[in-house]
């Protein structure tokens, strides 16, 4: 069972259960092909970790980084073996067809996305919001 998904569901439910669940310890895996040792990349990862800790103080982020195109081969294998990271940066919508992403359309944070973000062809598939676009790029998302 995916603890990160459980947390999001509890947040959506609101109330006391959501507040109590925010103190639960869990690890969330994030997959990426471009985060490396460059200072601005390290600053990005640190900012993500600090922001996440504010909401989930006992959570740990496990970065699953494979640099370059090899990442996509690895991710394909992980999807096939049901071992993919909880959150992944992606560029191919082919994985949507296989059911590798969950519908995020009803998540409470979706209301904070811009209209363009909600309608980006990079993250929409058959009327479902399956990710969040990376800036203004039409090629990928999270």
C-alpha positions as a Python dict, from the first residue, in 0.01 Angstrom:
ca = {
    (1, 'X'): (0, 0, 0),
    (2, 'X'): (127, 346, -87),
    (3, 'X'): (171, 555, 229),
    (4, 'X'): (201, 878, 31),
    (5, 'X'): (-133, 807, -134),
    (6, 'X'): (-286, 737, 207),
    (7, 'X'): (-158, 1071, 331),
    (8, 'X'): (-306, 1256, 35),
    (9, 'X'): (-639, 1082, 87),
    (10, 'X'): (-640, 1178, 454),
    (11, 'X'): (-559, 1537, 363),
    (12, 'X'): (-849, 1542, 121),
    (13, 'X'): (-1081, 1409, 394),
    (14, 'X'): (-975, 1690, 629),
    (15, 'X'): (-1043, 1703, 1001),
    (16, 'X'): (-875, 1531, 1290),
    (17, 'X'): (-769, 1218, 1101),
    (18, 'X'): (-578, 1428, 849),
    (19, 'X'): (-403, 1622, 1125),
    (20, 'X'): (-303, 1302, 1305),
    (21, 'X'): (-182, 1140, 983),
    (22, 'X'): (55, 1427, 914),
    (23, 'X'): (264, 1309, 1208),
    (24, 'X'): (289, 955, 1073),
    (25, 'X'): (637, 841, 967),
    (26, 'X'): (670, 728, 605),
    (27, 'X'): (909, 742, 312),
    (28, 'X'): (814, 874, -29),
    (29, 'X'): (1032, 791, -332),
    (30, 'X'): (1086, 1050, -603),
    (31, 'X'): (1236, 943, -936),
    (32, 'X'): (1432, 1179, -1160),
    (33, 'X'): (1678, 1183, -1450),
    (34, 'X'): (1815, 1538, -1418),
    (35, 'X'): (1888, 1610, -1051),
    (36, 'X'): (2262, 1605, -1004),
    (37, 'X'): (2535, 1768, -795),
    (38, 'X'): (2503, 2115, -945),
    (39, 'X'): (2433, 2368, -668),
    (40, 'X'): (2097, 2483, -805),
    (41, 'X'): (1981, 2121, -835),
    (42, 'X'): (2088, 2052, -477),
    (43, 'X'): (1908, 2371, -368),
    (44, 'X'): (1594, 2247, -545),
    (45, 'X'): (1604, 1911, -365),
    (46, 'X'): (1668, 2080, -31),
    (47, 'X'): (1373, 2317, -84),
    (48, 'X'): (1146, 2022, -171),
    (49, 'X'): (1255, 1837, 143),
    (50, 'X'): (1211, 2142, 368),
    (51, 'X'): (868, 2221, 226),
    (52, 'X'): (754, 1861, 263),
    (53, 'X'): (880, 1847, 624),
    (54, 'X'): (661, 2147, 710),
    (55, 'X'): (351, 1946, 617),
    (56, 'X'): (477, 1597, 709),
    (57, 'X'): (739, 1642, 984),
    (58, 'X'): (819, 1270, 1016),
    (59, 'X'): (833, 1194, 645),
    (60, 'X'): (1150, 1109, 459),
    (61, 'X'): (1212, 1169, 90),
    (62, 'X'): (1416, 903, -86),
    (63, 'X'): (1555, 1037, -414),
    (64, 'X'): (1573, 769, -684),
    (65, 'X'): (1800, 938, -937),
    (66, 'X'): (1939, 784, -1253),
    (67, 'X'): (2095, 1047, -1476),
    (68, 'X'): (2021, 1070, -1844),
    (69, 'X'): (1821, 852, -2082),
    (70, 'X'): (1896, 538, -1878),
    (71, 'X'): (1636, 667, -1630),
    (72, 'X'): (1356, 609, -1876),
    (73, 'X'): (1460, 247, -1939),
    (74, 'X'): (1480, 195, -1563),
    (75, 'X'): (1139, 359, -1511),
    (76, 'X'): (982, 140, -1779),
    (77, 'X'): (1115, -168, -1600),
    (78, 'X'): (997, -35, -1265),
    (79, 'X'): (646, 22, -1401),
    (80, 'X'): (645, -332, -1539),
    (81, 'X'): (747, -476, -1201),
    (82, 'X'): (526, -245, -989),
    (83, 'X'): (833, -96, -822),
    (84, 'X'): (827, 259, -964),
    (85, 'X'): (878, 558, -736),
    (86, 'X'): (571, 715, -570),
    (87, 'X'): (639, 1040, -756),
    (88, 'X'): (826, 1054, -1084),
    (89, 'X'): (935, 1311, -1334),
    (90, 'X'): (831, 1194, -1678),
    (91, 'X'): (832, 1288, -2046),
    (92, 'X'): (628, 1013, -2213),
    (93, 'X'): (251, 989, -2208),
    (94, 'X'): (282, 627, -2326),
    (95, 'X'): (286, 525, -1960),
    (96, 'X'): (-57, 681, -1909),
    (97, 'X'): (-213, 425, -2145),
    (98, 'X'): (-76, 140, -1934),
    (99, 'X'): (-239, 277, -1618),
    (100, 'X'): (83, 365, -1440),
    (101, 'X'): (-45, 700, -1308),
    (102, 'X'): (-339, 779, -1081),
    (103, 'X'): (-603, 1041, -1153),
    (104, 'X'): (-523, 1354, -953),
    (105, 'X'): (-820, 1556, -1078),
    (106, 'X'): (-998, 1563, -741),
    (107, 'X'): (-698, 1638, -522),
    (108, 'X'): (-746, 1952, -309),
    (109, 'X'): (-434, 2126, -446),
    (110, 'X'): (-558, 2110, -807),
    (111, 'X'): (-753, 2429, -744),
    (112, 'X'): (-422, 2612, -699),
    (113, 'X'): (-299, 2519, -1048),
    (114, 'X'): (-328, 2773, -1326),
    (115, 'X'): (-585, 2703, -1597),
    (116, 'X'): (-297, 2625, -1834),
    (117, 'X'): (-155, 2377, -1581),
    (118, 'X'): (-489, 2200, -1548),
    (119, 'X'): (-523, 2173, -1927),
    (120, 'X'): (-164, 2093, -2024),
    (121, 'X'): (-148, 1818, -2286),
    (122, 'X'): (164, 1691, -2107),
    (123, 'X'): (-43, 1573, -1808),
    (124, 'X'): (-397, 1516, -1939),
    (125, 'X'): (-512, 1180, -2067),
    (126, 'X'): (-871, 1083, -2145),
    (127, 'X'): (-1003, 1368, -1930),
    (128, 'X'): (-791, 1277, -1627),
    (129, 'X'): (-521, 1494, -1472),
    (130, 'X'): (-233, 1248, -1431),
    (131, 'X'): (43, 1487, -1331),
    (132, 'X'): (156, 1845, -1294),
    (133, 'X'): (336, 2007, -1587),
    (134, 'X'): (690, 2128, -1549),
    (135, 'X'): (664, 2499, -1608),
    (136, 'X'): (557, 2581, -1960),
    (137, 'X'): (716, 2278, -2123),
    (138, 'X'): (471, 2066, -2323),
    (139, 'X'): (696, 1762, -2296),
    (140, 'X'): (683, 1650, -1938),
    (141, 'X'): (560, 1667, -1585),
    (142, 'X'): (565, 1528, -1236),
}
